[in-house]
GROMACS .gro file of C-alpha atoms in nm:
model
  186
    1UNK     CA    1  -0.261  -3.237  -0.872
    2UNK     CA    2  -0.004  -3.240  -0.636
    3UNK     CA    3   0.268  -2.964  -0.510
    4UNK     CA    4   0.604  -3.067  -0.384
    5UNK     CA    5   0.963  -2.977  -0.323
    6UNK     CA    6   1.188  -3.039  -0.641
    7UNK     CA    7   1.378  -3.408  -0.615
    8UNK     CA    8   1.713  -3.451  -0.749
    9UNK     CA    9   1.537  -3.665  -1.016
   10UNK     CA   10   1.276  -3.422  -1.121
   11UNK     CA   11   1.597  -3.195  -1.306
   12UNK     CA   12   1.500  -3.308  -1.648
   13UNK     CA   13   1.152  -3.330  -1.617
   14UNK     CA   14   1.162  -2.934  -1.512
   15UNK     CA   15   1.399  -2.803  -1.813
   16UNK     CA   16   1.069  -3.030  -1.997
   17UNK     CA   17   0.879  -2.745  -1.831
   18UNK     CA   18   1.025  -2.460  -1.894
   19UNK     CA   19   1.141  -2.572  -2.253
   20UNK     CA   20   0.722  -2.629  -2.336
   21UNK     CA   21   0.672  -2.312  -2.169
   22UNK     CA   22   0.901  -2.048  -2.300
   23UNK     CA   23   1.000  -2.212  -2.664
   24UNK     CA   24   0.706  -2.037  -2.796
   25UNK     CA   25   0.835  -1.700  -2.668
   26UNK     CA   26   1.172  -1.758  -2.921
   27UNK     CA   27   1.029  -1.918  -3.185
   28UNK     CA   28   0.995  -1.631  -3.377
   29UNK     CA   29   1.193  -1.322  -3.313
   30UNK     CA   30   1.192  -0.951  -3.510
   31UNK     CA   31   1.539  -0.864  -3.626
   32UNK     CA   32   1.700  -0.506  -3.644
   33UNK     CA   33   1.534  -0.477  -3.976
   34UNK     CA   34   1.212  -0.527  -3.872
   35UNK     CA   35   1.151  -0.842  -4.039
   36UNK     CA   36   1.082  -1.180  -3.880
   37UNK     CA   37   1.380  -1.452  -3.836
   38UNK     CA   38   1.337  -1.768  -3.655
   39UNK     CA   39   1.674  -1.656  -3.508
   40UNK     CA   40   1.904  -1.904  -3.370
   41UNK     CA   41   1.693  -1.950  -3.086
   42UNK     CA   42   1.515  -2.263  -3.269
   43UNK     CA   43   1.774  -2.486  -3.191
   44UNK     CA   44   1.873  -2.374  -2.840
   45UNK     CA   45   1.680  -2.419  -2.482
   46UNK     CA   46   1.496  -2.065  -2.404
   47UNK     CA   47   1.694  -1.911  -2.126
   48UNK     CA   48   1.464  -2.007  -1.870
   49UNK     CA   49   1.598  -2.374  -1.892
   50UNK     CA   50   1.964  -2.243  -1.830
   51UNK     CA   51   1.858  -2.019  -1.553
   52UNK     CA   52   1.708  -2.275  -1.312
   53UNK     CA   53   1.993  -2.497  -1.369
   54UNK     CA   54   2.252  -2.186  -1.255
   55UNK     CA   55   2.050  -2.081  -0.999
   56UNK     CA   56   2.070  -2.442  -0.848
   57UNK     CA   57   2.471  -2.372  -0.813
   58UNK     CA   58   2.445  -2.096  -0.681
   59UNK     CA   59   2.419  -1.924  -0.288
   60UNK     CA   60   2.087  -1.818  -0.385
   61UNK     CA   61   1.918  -2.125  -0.409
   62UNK     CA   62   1.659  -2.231  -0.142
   63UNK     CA   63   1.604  -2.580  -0.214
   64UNK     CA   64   1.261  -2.628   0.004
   65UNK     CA   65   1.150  -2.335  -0.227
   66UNK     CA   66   1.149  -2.500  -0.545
   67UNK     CA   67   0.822  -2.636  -0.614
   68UNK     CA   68   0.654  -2.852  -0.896
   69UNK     CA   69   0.309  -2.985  -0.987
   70UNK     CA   70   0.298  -3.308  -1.009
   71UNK     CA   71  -0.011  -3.479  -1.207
   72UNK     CA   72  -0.085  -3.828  -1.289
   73UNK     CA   73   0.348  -3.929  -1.101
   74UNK     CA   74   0.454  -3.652  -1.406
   75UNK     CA   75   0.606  -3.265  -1.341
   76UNK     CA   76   0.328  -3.045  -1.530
   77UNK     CA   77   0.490  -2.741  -1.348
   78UNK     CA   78   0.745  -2.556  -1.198
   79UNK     CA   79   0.856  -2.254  -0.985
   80UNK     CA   80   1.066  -2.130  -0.757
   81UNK     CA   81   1.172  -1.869  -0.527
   82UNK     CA   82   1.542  -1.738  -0.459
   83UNK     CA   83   1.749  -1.576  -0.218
   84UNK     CA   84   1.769  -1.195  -0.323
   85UNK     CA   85   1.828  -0.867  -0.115
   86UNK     CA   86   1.615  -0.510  -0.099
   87UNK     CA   87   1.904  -0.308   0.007
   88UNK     CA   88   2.075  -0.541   0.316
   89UNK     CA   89   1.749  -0.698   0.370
   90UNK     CA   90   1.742  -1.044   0.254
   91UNK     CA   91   1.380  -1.104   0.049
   92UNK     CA   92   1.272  -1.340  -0.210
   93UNK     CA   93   1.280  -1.340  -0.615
   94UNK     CA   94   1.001  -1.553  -0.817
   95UNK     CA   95   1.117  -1.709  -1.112
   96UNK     CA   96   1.076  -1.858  -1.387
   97UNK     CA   97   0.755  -2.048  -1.307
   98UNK     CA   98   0.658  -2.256  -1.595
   99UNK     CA   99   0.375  -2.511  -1.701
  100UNK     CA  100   0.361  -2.764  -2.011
  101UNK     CA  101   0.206  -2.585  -2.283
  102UNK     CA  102  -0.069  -2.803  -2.278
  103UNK     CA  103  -0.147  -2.756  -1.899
  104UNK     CA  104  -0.159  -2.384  -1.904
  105UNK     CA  105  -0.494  -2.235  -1.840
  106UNK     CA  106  -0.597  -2.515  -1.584
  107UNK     CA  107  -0.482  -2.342  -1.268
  108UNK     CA  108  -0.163  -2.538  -1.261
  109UNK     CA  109   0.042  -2.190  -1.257
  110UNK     CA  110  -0.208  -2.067  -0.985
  111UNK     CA  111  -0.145  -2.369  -0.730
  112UNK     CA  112   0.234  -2.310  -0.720
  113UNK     CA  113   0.177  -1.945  -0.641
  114UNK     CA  114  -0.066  -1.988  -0.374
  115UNK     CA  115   0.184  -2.322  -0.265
  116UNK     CA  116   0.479  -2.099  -0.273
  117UNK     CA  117   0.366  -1.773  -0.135
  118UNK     CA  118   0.258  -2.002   0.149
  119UNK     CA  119   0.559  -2.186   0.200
  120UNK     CA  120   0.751  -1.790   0.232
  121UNK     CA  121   0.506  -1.716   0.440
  122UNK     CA  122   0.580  -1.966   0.672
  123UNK     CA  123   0.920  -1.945   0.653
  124UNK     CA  124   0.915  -1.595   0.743
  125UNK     CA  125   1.011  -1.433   0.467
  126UNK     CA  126   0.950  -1.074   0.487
  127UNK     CA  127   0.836  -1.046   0.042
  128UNK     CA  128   0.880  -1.170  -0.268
  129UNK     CA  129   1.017  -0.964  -0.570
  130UNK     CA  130   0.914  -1.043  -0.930
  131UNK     CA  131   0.938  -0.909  -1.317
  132UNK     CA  132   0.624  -1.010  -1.460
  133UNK     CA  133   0.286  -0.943  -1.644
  134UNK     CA  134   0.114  -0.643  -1.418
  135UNK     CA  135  -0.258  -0.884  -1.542
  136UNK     CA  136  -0.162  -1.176  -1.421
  137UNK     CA  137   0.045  -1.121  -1.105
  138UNK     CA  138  -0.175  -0.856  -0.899
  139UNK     CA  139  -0.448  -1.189  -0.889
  140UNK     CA  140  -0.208  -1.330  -0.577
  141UNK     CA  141  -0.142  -0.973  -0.399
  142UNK     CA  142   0.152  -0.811  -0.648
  143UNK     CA  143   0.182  -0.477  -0.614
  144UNK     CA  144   0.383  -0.213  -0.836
  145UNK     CA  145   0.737  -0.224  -0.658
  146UNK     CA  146   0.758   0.136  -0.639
  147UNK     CA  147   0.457   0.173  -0.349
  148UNK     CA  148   0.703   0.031  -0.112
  149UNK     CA  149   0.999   0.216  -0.196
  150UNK     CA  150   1.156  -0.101  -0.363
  151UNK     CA  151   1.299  -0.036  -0.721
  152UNK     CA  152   1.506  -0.311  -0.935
  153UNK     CA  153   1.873  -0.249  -0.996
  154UNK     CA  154   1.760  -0.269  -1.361
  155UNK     CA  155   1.614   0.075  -1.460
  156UNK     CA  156   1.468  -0.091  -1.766
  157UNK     CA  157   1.221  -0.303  -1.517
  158UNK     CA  158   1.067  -0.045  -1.372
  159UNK     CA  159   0.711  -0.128  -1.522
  160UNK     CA  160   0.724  -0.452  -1.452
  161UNK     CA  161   0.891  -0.517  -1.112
  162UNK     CA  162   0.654  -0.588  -0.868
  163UNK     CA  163   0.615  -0.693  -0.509
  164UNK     CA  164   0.417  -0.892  -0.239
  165UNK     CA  165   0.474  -0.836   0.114
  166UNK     CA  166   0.389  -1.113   0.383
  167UNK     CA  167   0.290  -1.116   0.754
  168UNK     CA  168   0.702  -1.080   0.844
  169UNK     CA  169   0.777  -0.737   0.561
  170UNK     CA  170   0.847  -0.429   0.768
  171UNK     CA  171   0.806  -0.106   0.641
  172UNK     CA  172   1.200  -0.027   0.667
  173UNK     CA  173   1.256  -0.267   0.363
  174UNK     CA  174   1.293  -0.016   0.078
  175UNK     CA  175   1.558   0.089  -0.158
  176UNK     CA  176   1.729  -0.134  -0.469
  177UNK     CA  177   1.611  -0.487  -0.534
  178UNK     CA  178   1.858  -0.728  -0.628
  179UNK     CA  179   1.806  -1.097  -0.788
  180UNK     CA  180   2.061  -1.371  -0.773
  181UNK     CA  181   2.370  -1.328  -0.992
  182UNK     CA  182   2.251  -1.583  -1.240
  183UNK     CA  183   1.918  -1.362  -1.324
  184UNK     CA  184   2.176  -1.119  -1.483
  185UNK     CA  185   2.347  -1.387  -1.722
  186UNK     CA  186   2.030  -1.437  -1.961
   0.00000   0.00000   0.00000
């Protein structure tokens, strides 16, 4: 396997990505009720498709920070980071990172965070903000948000908002995290 910098030409192969991904997540939805409706979802690209293409427009984007996996001259995976802000400090948001359904579970996810942490890193990037699963995340450094005095503008995130500081954070970054403006369109 291979990590790179998205191409121009990779575009479709990425919304491949996220649509194998995510789709699962929407395939079956509860309704108000309480019952289960396939929803109007089935027909439409999870938002994670939409997202990356939006964020691409937009200020946000860091184009050397959107990485894939490449295996066998195909995109298996996907993730990148954005521009966001912790108060006036400028930081980075993760997100989406996906992987073809049927290359989950064979460390594809793993090798873009480990590439892309890196790459930050490098760049001197002071952290990287995410809203994510508090099993998986913690494995590359994640830490509850809150332990640095960094909260999401979203109250509702609170739980899930978490945080990893490289070599170039400073203690003075604290106060409200904020994501690109196309995070809050899904």
């Amino acid at each position: 396997m291979l990590i790179r910098r998205e191409r121009a030409d990779d575009a479709a192969a990425i919304a491949a990505v996220h649509r194998s991904a995510f789709a699962p997540h929407y395939a079956t939805a509860i309704d108000p009720a309480g019952t289960e409706s396939s929803g109007d979802r089935d027909s439409a690209d999870p938002p994670e498709v939409g997202l990356v293409d939006r964020l691409r427009s937009d200020e946000g984007w860091i184009p050397t920070l959107s990485l894939v996996a490449i295996e066998h001259d195909s995109v298996v995976g996907h993730l990148c980071l954005t521009r966001a802000t912790v108060g006036p400090f400028p930081v980075l948001a993760l997100g989406p990172i996906g992987v073809l359904a049927d290359h989950q579970g064979a460390g594809v996810g793993s090798a873009l965070m480990h590439a892309a942490l890196g790459a930050a890193d490098a760049l001197d990037e002071p952290l990287v903000g995410l809203l994510g699963s508090l099993e998986f995340y913690p494995h590359f450094g994640f830490v509850p948000a809150a332990r640095l005095g960094i909260t999401p503008d979203e109250p509702a995130w609170i739980t899930h908002f978490q945080v990893r500081s490289l070599s170039a954070y400073d203690s003075q970054i604290a106060g409200e995290f904020r994501y690109a403006e196309p995070f809050y369109d899904l």
